[in-house]
Amino acid sequence: MQVTAPPFQRRTVSFVRRESPLGPQVQRAWDENYEQLVIDVPRTEASMSVAPGFELDAARDFGRVAPLVVEIGSGTGDAVVHGALSRPGTNFLAVEVYATGLAATVTKIVQHNLTNVRLVHADAVQVLENMLGPQSVEELWIFFADPWPKNRHRKRRMVDPAFAELAASRLSFGGSLRLATDWADYAMQMRDVLAACDSLVNPHAGFAPRFAGRVMTRFEEKGLASGRAIYDLELCRT
């Protein structure tokens, strides 16, 4: 099913742009490897947009055709780099709006000499809608997305019914949507929203065991240190 998100400029986004200057070593790694590792997407009016008609081309962008895992909100790259190391036969696409996180990911990719990771500096909904074709993604990861805990901000939460349908449409049949959060309220919302999506089925009938491919990150450590439980979800495209 083809799903179209509201126009980028008119919808509420799930992020607020905030950047810090890069350190000299990270800046050098970013400058030296940007052209090879970061997919230079065309924009429309918004800085984090992806122009309609620009699609990921595995042969062009990765140099090979392989199963694709996409991480939304990849942060500083711990999960995507771990995945790429453990699954060299898979292509990994890291989607992030913060250049500081992408730059940190670049340094880790270079450190491990990885060739199966590419990055895109853009809004996740724009990437899903314009850059990734239907049934093109084997796994979609969303780990510790901003929970927007205040009531007045909850409209900013990424996982809503429209997003669920869009994400499901990009998964290959039998593909997996994997999520994790340390905010109980957001966990319940995600569980209920995704359960209502007819294109997804939950093989666990609730929350899932911890995904073995998800490494411990500072977000999870912070949540555990605050006494919060960690909730994993896994949905499969029917």
PDB file of C-alpha atoms in Angstrom:
ATOM      1  CA  MET A   1       0.000   0.000   0.000  1.00  0.00           C
ATOM      2  CA  GLN A   2       1.387   3.402  -0.973  1.00  0.00           C
ATOM      3  CA  VAL A   3       1.406   5.747   2.021  1.00  0.00           C
ATOM      4  CA  THR A   4       2.005   9.471   1.709  1.00  0.00           C
ATOM      5  CA  ALA A   5       3.019  11.583   4.683  1.00  0.00           C
ATOM      6  CA  PRO A   6       1.791  15.145   5.104  1.00  0.00           C
ATOM      7  CA  PRO A   7       3.937  17.796   3.371  1.00  0.00           C
ATOM      8  CA  PHE A   8       7.220  18.133   5.261  1.00  0.00           C
ATOM      9  CA  GLN A   9       6.851  21.818   5.994  1.00  0.00           C
ATOM     10  CA  ARG A  10       3.322  21.404   7.367  1.00  0.00           C
ATOM     11  CA  ARG A  11       3.708  18.456   9.727  1.00  0.00           C
ATOM     12  CA  THR A  12       5.077  18.334  13.264  1.00  0.00           C
ATOM     13  CA  VAL A  13       8.517  16.762  13.279  1.00  0.00           C
ATOM     14  CA  SER A  14       9.935  14.531  16.007  1.00  0.00           C
ATOM     15  CA  PHE A  15      13.154  16.462  16.507  1.00  0.00           C
ATOM     16  CA  VAL A  16      14.572  19.886  17.331  1.00  0.00           C
ATOM     17  CA  ARG A  17      17.821  20.783  15.572  1.00  0.00           C
ATOM     18  CA  ARG A  18      20.688  21.390  17.956  1.00  0.00           C
ATOM     19  CA  GLU A  19      24.338  20.991  17.080  1.00  0.00           C
ATOM     20  CA  SER A  20      27.689  21.328  18.822  1.00  0.00           C
ATOM     21  CA  PRO A  21      31.010  22.112  17.147  1.00  0.00           C
ATOM     22  CA  LEU A  22      32.994  19.051  16.108  1.00  0.00           C
ATOM     23  CA  GLY A  23      36.372  18.376  17.677  1.00  0.00           C
ATOM     24  CA  PRO A  24      39.356  18.638  15.334  1.00  0.00           C
ATOM     25  CA  GLN A  25      39.853  14.859  14.915  1.00  0.00           C
ATOM     26  CA  VAL A  26      36.154  14.201  14.318  1.00  0.00           C
ATOM     27  CA  GLN A  27      35.953  17.149  11.917  1.00  0.00           C
ATOM     28  CA  ARG A  28      38.902  15.785   9.962  1.00  0.00           C
ATOM     29  CA  ALA A  29      37.341  12.310   9.728  1.00  0.00           C
ATOM     30  CA  TRP A  30      34.056  13.884   8.647  1.00  0.00           C
ATOM     31  CA  ASP A  31      35.683  16.003   5.956  1.00  0.00           C
ATOM     32  CA  GLU A  32      37.859  13.184   4.621  1.00  0.00           C
ATOM     33  CA  ASN A  33      35.095  10.556   4.453  1.00  0.00           C
ATOM     34  CA  TYR A  34      31.924  12.544   3.829  1.00  0.00           C
ATOM     35  CA  GLU A  35      31.819  11.976   0.087  1.00  0.00           C
ATOM     36  CA  GLN A  36      32.275   8.214   0.421  1.00  0.00           C
ATOM     37  CA  LEU A  37      30.046   7.492   3.428  1.00  0.00           C
ATOM     38  CA  VAL A  38      27.286  10.135   3.486  1.00  0.00           C
ATOM     39  CA  ILE A  39      24.667   9.954   0.743  1.00  0.00           C
ATOM     40  CA  ASP A  40      24.258  13.489  -0.580  1.00  0.00           C
ATOM     41  CA  VAL A  41      20.490  13.766  -0.949  1.00  0.00           C
ATOM     42  CA  PRO A  42      18.819  16.610  -2.854  1.00  0.00           C
ATOM     43  CA  ARG A  43      16.592  18.869  -0.731  1.00  0.00           C
ATOM     44  CA  THR A  44      13.392  20.826  -1.152  1.00  0.00           C
ATOM     45  CA  GLU A  45      12.745  23.871   1.047  1.00  0.00           C
ATOM     46  CA  ALA A  46      13.590  22.293   4.402  1.00  0.00           C
ATOM     47  CA  SER A  47      17.174  21.515   5.360  1.00  0.00           C
ATOM     48  CA  MET A  48      16.398  17.938   6.459  1.00  0.00           C
ATOM     49  CA  SER A  49      14.098  17.113   3.537  1.00  0.00           C
ATOM     50  CA  VAL A  50      14.651  14.600   0.739  1.00  0.00           C
ATOM     51  CA  ALA A  51      13.460  15.709  -2.659  1.00  0.00           C
ATOM     52  CA  PRO A  52      10.779  13.459  -4.188  1.00  0.00           C
ATOM     53  CA  GLY A  53      12.168  11.218  -6.897  1.00  0.00           C
ATOM     54  CA  PHE A  54      15.520  10.569  -5.205  1.00  0.00           C
ATOM     55  CA  GLU A  55      15.721   6.881  -4.313  1.00  0.00           C
ATOM     56  CA  LEU A  56      18.398   4.798  -2.678  1.00  0.00           C
ATOM     57  CA  ASP A  57      20.322   2.813  -5.288  1.00  0.00           C
ATOM     58  CA  ALA A  58      22.235  -0.012  -3.592  1.00  0.00           C
ATOM     59  CA  ALA A  59      24.669  -0.529  -6.470  1.00  0.00           C
ATOM     60  CA  ARG A  60      25.424   3.202  -6.632  1.00  0.00           C
ATOM     61  CA  ASP A  61      25.410   4.018  -2.923  1.00  0.00           C
ATOM     62  CA  PHE A  62      26.882   0.816  -1.408  1.00  0.00           C
ATOM     63  CA  GLY A  63      28.661  -0.622  -4.403  1.00  0.00           C
ATOM     64  CA  ARG A  64      26.646  -3.827  -4.126  1.00  0.00           C
ATOM     65  CA  VAL A  65      23.117  -5.178  -3.774  1.00  0.00           C
ATOM     66  CA  ALA A  66      22.442  -6.812  -0.387  1.00  0.00           C
ATOM     67  CA  PRO A  67      19.724  -7.014   2.272  1.00  0.00           C
ATOM     68  CA  LEU A  68      19.162  -3.613   3.861  1.00  0.00           C
ATOM     69  CA  VAL A  69      18.860  -2.664   7.543  1.00  0.00           C
ATOM     70  CA  VAL A  70      17.859   0.943   8.298  1.00  0.00           C
ATOM     71  CA  GLU A  71      18.352   2.562  11.699  1.00  0.00           C
ATOM     72  CA  ILE A  72      16.314   5.686  12.375  1.00  0.00           C
ATOM     73  CA  GLY A  73      17.910   8.003  14.909  1.00  0.00           C
ATOM     74  CA  SER A  74      21.266   6.251  14.793  1.00  0.00           C
ATOM     75  CA  GLY A  75      22.855   8.677  17.276  1.00  0.00           C
ATOM     76  CA  THR A  76      26.603   8.182  17.510  1.00  0.00           C
ATOM     77  CA  GLY A  77      26.411   4.896  15.610  1.00  0.00           C
ATOM     78  CA  ASP A  78      26.970   2.232  18.254  1.00  0.00           C
ATOM     79  CA  ALA A  79      24.098  -0.008  17.141  1.00  0.00           C
ATOM     80  CA  VAL A  80      24.591   0.353  13.403  1.00  0.00           C
ATOM     81  CA  VAL A  81      28.361  -0.171  13.618  1.00  0.00           C
ATOM     82  CA  HIS A  82      27.883  -3.268  15.792  1.00  0.00           C
ATOM     83  CA  GLY A  83      25.342  -4.579  13.296  1.00  0.00           C
ATOM     84  CA  ALA A  84      27.638  -3.942  10.351  1.00  0.00           C
ATOM     85  CA  LEU A  85      30.520  -5.718  12.069  1.00  0.00           C
ATOM     86  CA  SER A  86      28.452  -8.787  12.915  1.00  0.00           C
ATOM     87  CA  ARG A  87      26.601  -8.958   9.578  1.00  0.00           C
ATOM     88  CA  PRO A  88      29.093  -8.124   6.807  1.00  0.00           C
ATOM     89  CA  GLY A  89      26.743  -9.468   4.139  1.00  0.00           C
ATOM     90  CA  THR A  90      24.110  -6.842   4.962  1.00  0.00           C
ATOM     91  CA  ASN A  91      23.958  -3.162   3.986  1.00  0.00           C
ATOM     92  CA  PHE A  92      23.239  -0.716   6.829  1.00  0.00           C
ATOM     93  CA  LEU A  93      21.780   2.769   6.412  1.00  0.00           C
ATOM     94  CA  ALA A  94      22.038   5.160   9.381  1.00  0.00           C
ATOM     95  CA  VAL A  95      19.467   7.985   9.368  1.00  0.00           C
ATOM     96  CA  GLU A  96      20.135  10.920  11.687  1.00  0.00           C
ATOM     97  CA  VAL A  97      19.308  14.643  11.796  1.00  0.00           C
ATOM     98  CA  TYR A  98      22.245  15.606  14.024  1.00  0.00           C
ATOM     99  CA  ALA A  99      25.539  16.037  12.199  1.00  0.00           C
ATOM    100  CA  THR A 100      27.486  15.537  15.433  1.00  0.00           C
ATOM    101  CA  GLY A 101      26.064  12.019  15.750  1.00  0.00           C
ATOM    102  CA  LEU A 102      26.791  11.220  12.115  1.00  0.00           C
ATOM    103  CA  ALA A 103      30.344  12.534  12.445  1.00  0.00           C
ATOM    104  CA  ALA A 104      30.917  10.293  15.463  1.00  0.00           C
ATOM    105  CA  THR A 105      29.537   7.381  13.434  1.00  0.00           C
ATOM    106  CA  VAL A 106      31.965   8.155  10.615  1.00  0.00           C
ATOM    107  CA  THR A 107      34.928   7.903  13.003  1.00  0.00           C
ATOM    108  CA  LYS A 108      33.749   4.449  14.141  1.00  0.00           C
ATOM    109  CA  ILE A 109      33.190   3.262  10.582  1.00  0.00           C
ATOM    110  CA  VAL A 110      36.722   4.347   9.661  1.00  0.00           C
ATOM    111  CA  GLN A 111      38.186   2.812  12.821  1.00  0.00           C
ATOM    112  CA  HIS A 112      36.688  -0.586  11.925  1.00  0.00           C
ATOM    113  CA  ASN A 113      37.299  -0.291   8.170  1.00  0.00           C
ATOM    114  CA  LEU A 114      33.629  -0.964   7.457  1.00  0.00           C
ATOM    115  CA  THR A 115      32.394  -0.878   3.881  1.00  0.00           C
ATOM    116  CA  ASN A 116      28.746  -1.821   4.437  1.00  0.00           C
ATOM    117  CA  VAL A 117      27.463   1.345   6.197  1.00  0.00           C
ATOM    118  CA  ARG A 118      26.170   4.539   4.613  1.00  0.00           C
ATOM    119  CA  LEU A 119      24.659   7.557   6.323  1.00  0.00           C
ATOM    120  CA  VAL A 120      21.960  10.034   5.421  1.00  0.00           C
ATOM    121  CA  HIS A 121      21.530  13.424   7.083  1.00  0.00           C
ATOM    122  CA  ALA A 122      17.752  13.848   6.856  1.00  0.00           C
ATOM    123  CA  ASP A 123      14.369  13.525   8.503  1.00  0.00           C
ATOM    124  CA  ALA A 124      13.352   9.873   8.854  1.00  0.00           C
ATOM    125  CA  VAL A 125       9.866  10.325   7.429  1.00  0.00           C
ATOM    126  CA  GLN A 126      11.326  12.012   4.348  1.00  0.00           C
ATOM    127  CA  VAL A 127      13.784   9.138   3.928  1.00  0.00           C
ATOM    128  CA  LEU A 128      11.050   6.514   4.248  1.00  0.00           C
ATOM    129  CA  GLU A 129       8.654   8.332   1.985  1.00  0.00           C
ATOM    130  CA  ASN A 130      10.956   9.520  -0.803  1.00  0.00           C
ATOM    131  CA  MET A 131      14.217   7.578  -0.618  1.00  0.00           C
ATOM    132  CA  LEU A 132      13.198   4.008   0.204  1.00  0.00           C
ATOM    133  CA  GLY A 133      10.886   2.067  -2.054  1.00  0.00           C
ATOM    134  CA  PRO A 134       8.087  -0.284  -0.963  1.00  0.00           C
ATOM    135  CA  GLN A 135       9.305  -3.618   0.450  1.00  0.00           C
ATOM    136  CA  SER A 136      12.951  -2.496   0.187  1.00  0.00           C
ATOM    137  CA  VAL A 137      14.004  -2.838   3.851  1.00  0.00           C
ATOM    138  CA  GLU A 138      14.701  -6.105   5.630  1.00  0.00           C
ATOM    139  CA  GLU A 139      14.840  -4.582   9.116  1.00  0.00           C
ATOM    140  CA  LEU A 140      13.952  -1.142  10.463  1.00  0.00           C
ATOM    141  CA  TRP A 141      15.415  -0.145  13.847  1.00  0.00           C
ATOM    142  CA  ILE A 142      14.182   2.645  16.114  1.00  0.00           C
ATOM    143  CA  PHE A 143      16.070   2.543  19.406  1.00  0.00           C
ATOM    144  CA  PHE A 144      15.436   5.118  22.141  1.00  0.00           C
ATOM    145  CA  ALA A 145      13.685   7.720  20.044  1.00  0.00           C
ATOM    146  CA  ASP A 146      12.987  10.999  21.827  1.00  0.00           C
ATOM    147  CA  PRO A 147      10.028  10.165  24.132  1.00  0.00           C
ATOM    148  CA  TRP A 148       8.799  13.769  24.398  1.00  0.00           C
ATOM    149  CA  PRO A 149       7.501  13.050  27.922  1.00  0.00           C
ATOM    150  CA  LYS A 150       5.583  16.309  28.491  1.00  0.00           C
ATOM    151  CA  ASN A 151       1.912  16.117  27.551  1.00  0.00           C
ATOM    152  CA  ARG A 152       2.068  19.194  25.347  1.00  0.00           C
ATOM    153  CA  HIS A 153       4.923  17.679  23.344  1.00  0.00           C
ATOM    154  CA  ARG A 154       3.535  14.192  22.729  1.00  0.00           C
ATOM    155  CA  LYS A 155       2.347  15.151  19.260  1.00  0.00           C
ATOM    156  CA  ARG A 156       6.054  15.159  18.365  1.00  0.00           C
ATOM    157  CA  ARG A 157       6.471  11.446  19.056  1.00  0.00           C
ATOM    158  CA  MET A 158       7.564   9.647  15.921  1.00  0.00           C
ATOM    159  CA  VAL A 159       5.550   6.459  16.255  1.00  0.00           C
ATOM    160  CA  ASP A 160       1.933   7.267  15.420  1.00  0.00           C
ATOM    161  CA  PRO A 161      -0.601   5.517  13.136  1.00  0.00           C
ATOM    162  CA  ALA A 162       0.586   7.267   9.965  1.00  0.00           C
ATOM    163  CA  PHE A 163       4.208   6.411  10.698  1.00  0.00           C
ATOM    164  CA  ALA A 164       3.316   2.785  11.430  1.00  0.00           C
ATOM    165  CA  GLU A 165       1.673   2.398   8.017  1.00  0.00           C
ATOM    166  CA  LEU A 166       4.566   4.130   6.265  1.00  0.00           C
ATOM    167  CA  ALA A 167       7.190   2.017   8.022  1.00  0.00           C
ATOM    168  CA  ALA A 168       5.287  -1.201   7.333  1.00  0.00           C
ATOM    169  CA  SER A 169       5.028  -0.357   3.643  1.00  0.00           C
ATOM    170  CA  ARG A 170       8.835  -0.126   3.381  1.00  0.00           C
ATOM    171  CA  LEU A 171       9.481  -3.505   5.013  1.00  0.00           C
ATOM    172  CA  SER A 172       9.890  -6.571   2.844  1.00  0.00           C
ATOM    173  CA  PHE A 173       7.381  -9.336   3.477  1.00  0.00           C
ATOM    174  CA  GLY A 174       8.597 -11.102   6.604  1.00  0.00           C
ATOM    175  CA  GLY A 175      10.793  -8.107   7.468  1.00  0.00           C
ATOM    176  CA  SER A 176      11.083  -6.811  11.028  1.00  0.00           C
ATOM    177  CA  LEU A 177      10.426  -3.508  12.760  1.00  0.00           C
ATOM    178  CA  ARG A 178      12.442  -3.372  15.991  1.00  0.00           C
ATOM    179  CA  LEU A 179      12.006  -0.701  18.654  1.00  0.00           C
ATOM    180  CA  ALA A 180      13.277  -0.020  22.156  1.00  0.00           C
ATOM    181  CA  THR A 181      12.537   2.663  24.733  1.00  0.00           C
ATOM    182  CA  ASP A 182      13.022   3.300  28.428  1.00  0.00           C
ATOM    183  CA  TRP A 183       9.825   5.348  28.775  1.00  0.00           C
ATOM    184  CA  ALA A 184       6.909   3.154  29.860  1.00  0.00           C
ATOM    185  CA  ASP A 185       4.238   5.520  28.562  1.00  0.00           C
ATOM    186  CA  TYR A 186       5.816   5.684  25.112  1.00  0.00           C
ATOM    187  CA  ALA A 187       6.313   1.907  25.134  1.00  0.00           C
ATOM    188  CA  MET A 188       2.582   1.361  25.726  1.00  0.00           C
ATOM    189  CA  GLN A 189       1.706   3.890  23.028  1.00  0.00           C
ATOM    190  CA  MET A 190       4.011   2.229  20.497  1.00  0.00           C
ATOM    191  CA  ARG A 191       2.679  -1.220  21.374  1.00  0.00           C
ATOM    192  CA  ASP A 192      -0.929  -0.125  20.876  1.00  0.00           C
ATOM    193  CA  VAL A 193      -0.301   1.926  17.725  1.00  0.00           C
ATOM    194  CA  LEU A 194       1.628  -0.883  16.054  1.00  0.00           C
ATOM    195  CA  ALA A 195      -0.936  -3.494  17.112  1.00  0.00           C
ATOM    196  CA  ALA A 196      -3.558  -1.492  15.206  1.00  0.00           C
ATOM    197  CA  CYS A 197      -1.531  -1.613  11.967  1.00  0.00           C
ATOM    198  CA  ASP A 198      -2.992  -4.396   9.827  1.00  0.00           C
ATOM    199  CA  SER A 199       0.283  -4.844   7.919  1.00  0.00           C
ATOM    200  CA  LEU A 200       2.242  -5.776  11.052  1.00  0.00           C
ATOM    201  CA  VAL A 201       1.993  -8.749  13.380  1.00  0.00           C
ATOM    202  CA  ASN A 202       3.547  -9.079  16.833  1.00  0.00           C
ATOM    203  CA  PRO A 203       4.944 -12.606  17.277  1.00  0.00           C
ATOM    204  CA  HIS A 204       5.331 -11.993  21.009  1.00  0.00           C
ATOM    205  CA  ALA A 205       1.772 -10.772  21.714  1.00  0.00           C
ATOM    206  CA  GLY A 206       3.294  -7.934  23.728  1.00  0.00           C
ATOM    207  CA  PHE A 207       6.796  -6.755  24.467  1.00  0.00           C
ATOM    208  CA  ALA A 208       9.684  -8.749  23.044  1.00  0.00           C
ATOM    209  CA  PRO A 209      12.846 -10.140  24.617  1.00  0.00           C
ATOM    210  CA  ARG A 210      15.854  -7.896  24.256  1.00  0.00           C
ATOM    211  CA  PHE A 211      17.057  -7.905  20.649  1.00  0.00           C
ATOM    212  CA  ALA A 212      20.440  -9.651  20.684  1.00  0.00           C
ATOM    213  CA  GLY A 213      21.753  -7.296  18.003  1.00  0.00           C
ATOM    214  CA  ARG A 214      21.113  -4.172  20.087  1.00  0.00           C
ATOM    215  CA  VAL A 215      24.217  -3.060  21.956  1.00  0.00           C
ATOM    216  CA  MET A 216      24.126  -1.087  25.185  1.00  0.00           C
ATOM    217  CA  THR A 217      24.208   2.653  24.489  1.00  0.00           C
ATOM    218  CA  ARG A 218      24.501   5.683  26.729  1.00  0.00           C
ATOM    219  CA  PHE A 219      20.743   6.276  26.371  1.00  0.00           C
ATOM    220  CA  GLU A 220      20.005   2.818  27.762  1.00  0.00           C
ATOM    221  CA  GLU A 221      22.619   3.219  30.496  1.00  0.00           C
ATOM    222  CA  LYS A 222      21.057   6.535  31.487  1.00  0.00           C
ATOM    223  CA  GLY A 223      17.588   4.996  31.616  1.00  0.00           C
ATOM    224  CA  LEU A 224      18.752   2.059  33.735  1.00  0.00           C
ATOM    225  CA  ALA A 225      20.640   4.387  36.067  1.00  0.00           C
ATOM    226  CA  SER A 226      17.395   6.316  36.565  1.00  0.00           C
ATOM    227  CA  GLY A 227      15.568   3.112  37.517  1.00  0.00           C
ATOM    228  CA  ARG A 228      13.537   2.862  34.307  1.00  0.00           C
ATOM    229  CA  ALA A 229      12.754  -0.467  32.664  1.00  0.00           C
ATOM    230  CA  ILE A 230      13.742  -1.137  29.051  1.00  0.00           C
ATOM    231  CA  TYR A 231      10.985  -2.177  26.642  1.00  0.00           C
ATOM    232  CA  ASP A 232      11.657  -3.939  23.342  1.00  0.00           C
ATOM    233  CA  LEU A 233       9.132  -4.421  20.549  1.00  0.00           C
ATOM    234  CA  GLU A 234       9.364  -6.562  17.430  1.00  0.00           C
ATOM    235  CA  LEU A 235       6.778  -6.491  14.641  1.00  0.00           C
ATOM    236  CA  CYS A 236       6.881  -8.490  11.411  1.00  0.00           C
ATOM    237  CA  ARG A 237       5.510  -7.427   8.053  1.00  0.00           C
ATOM    238  CA  THR A 238       2.741  -9.813   7.043  1.00  0.00           C
TER     239      THR A 238
END
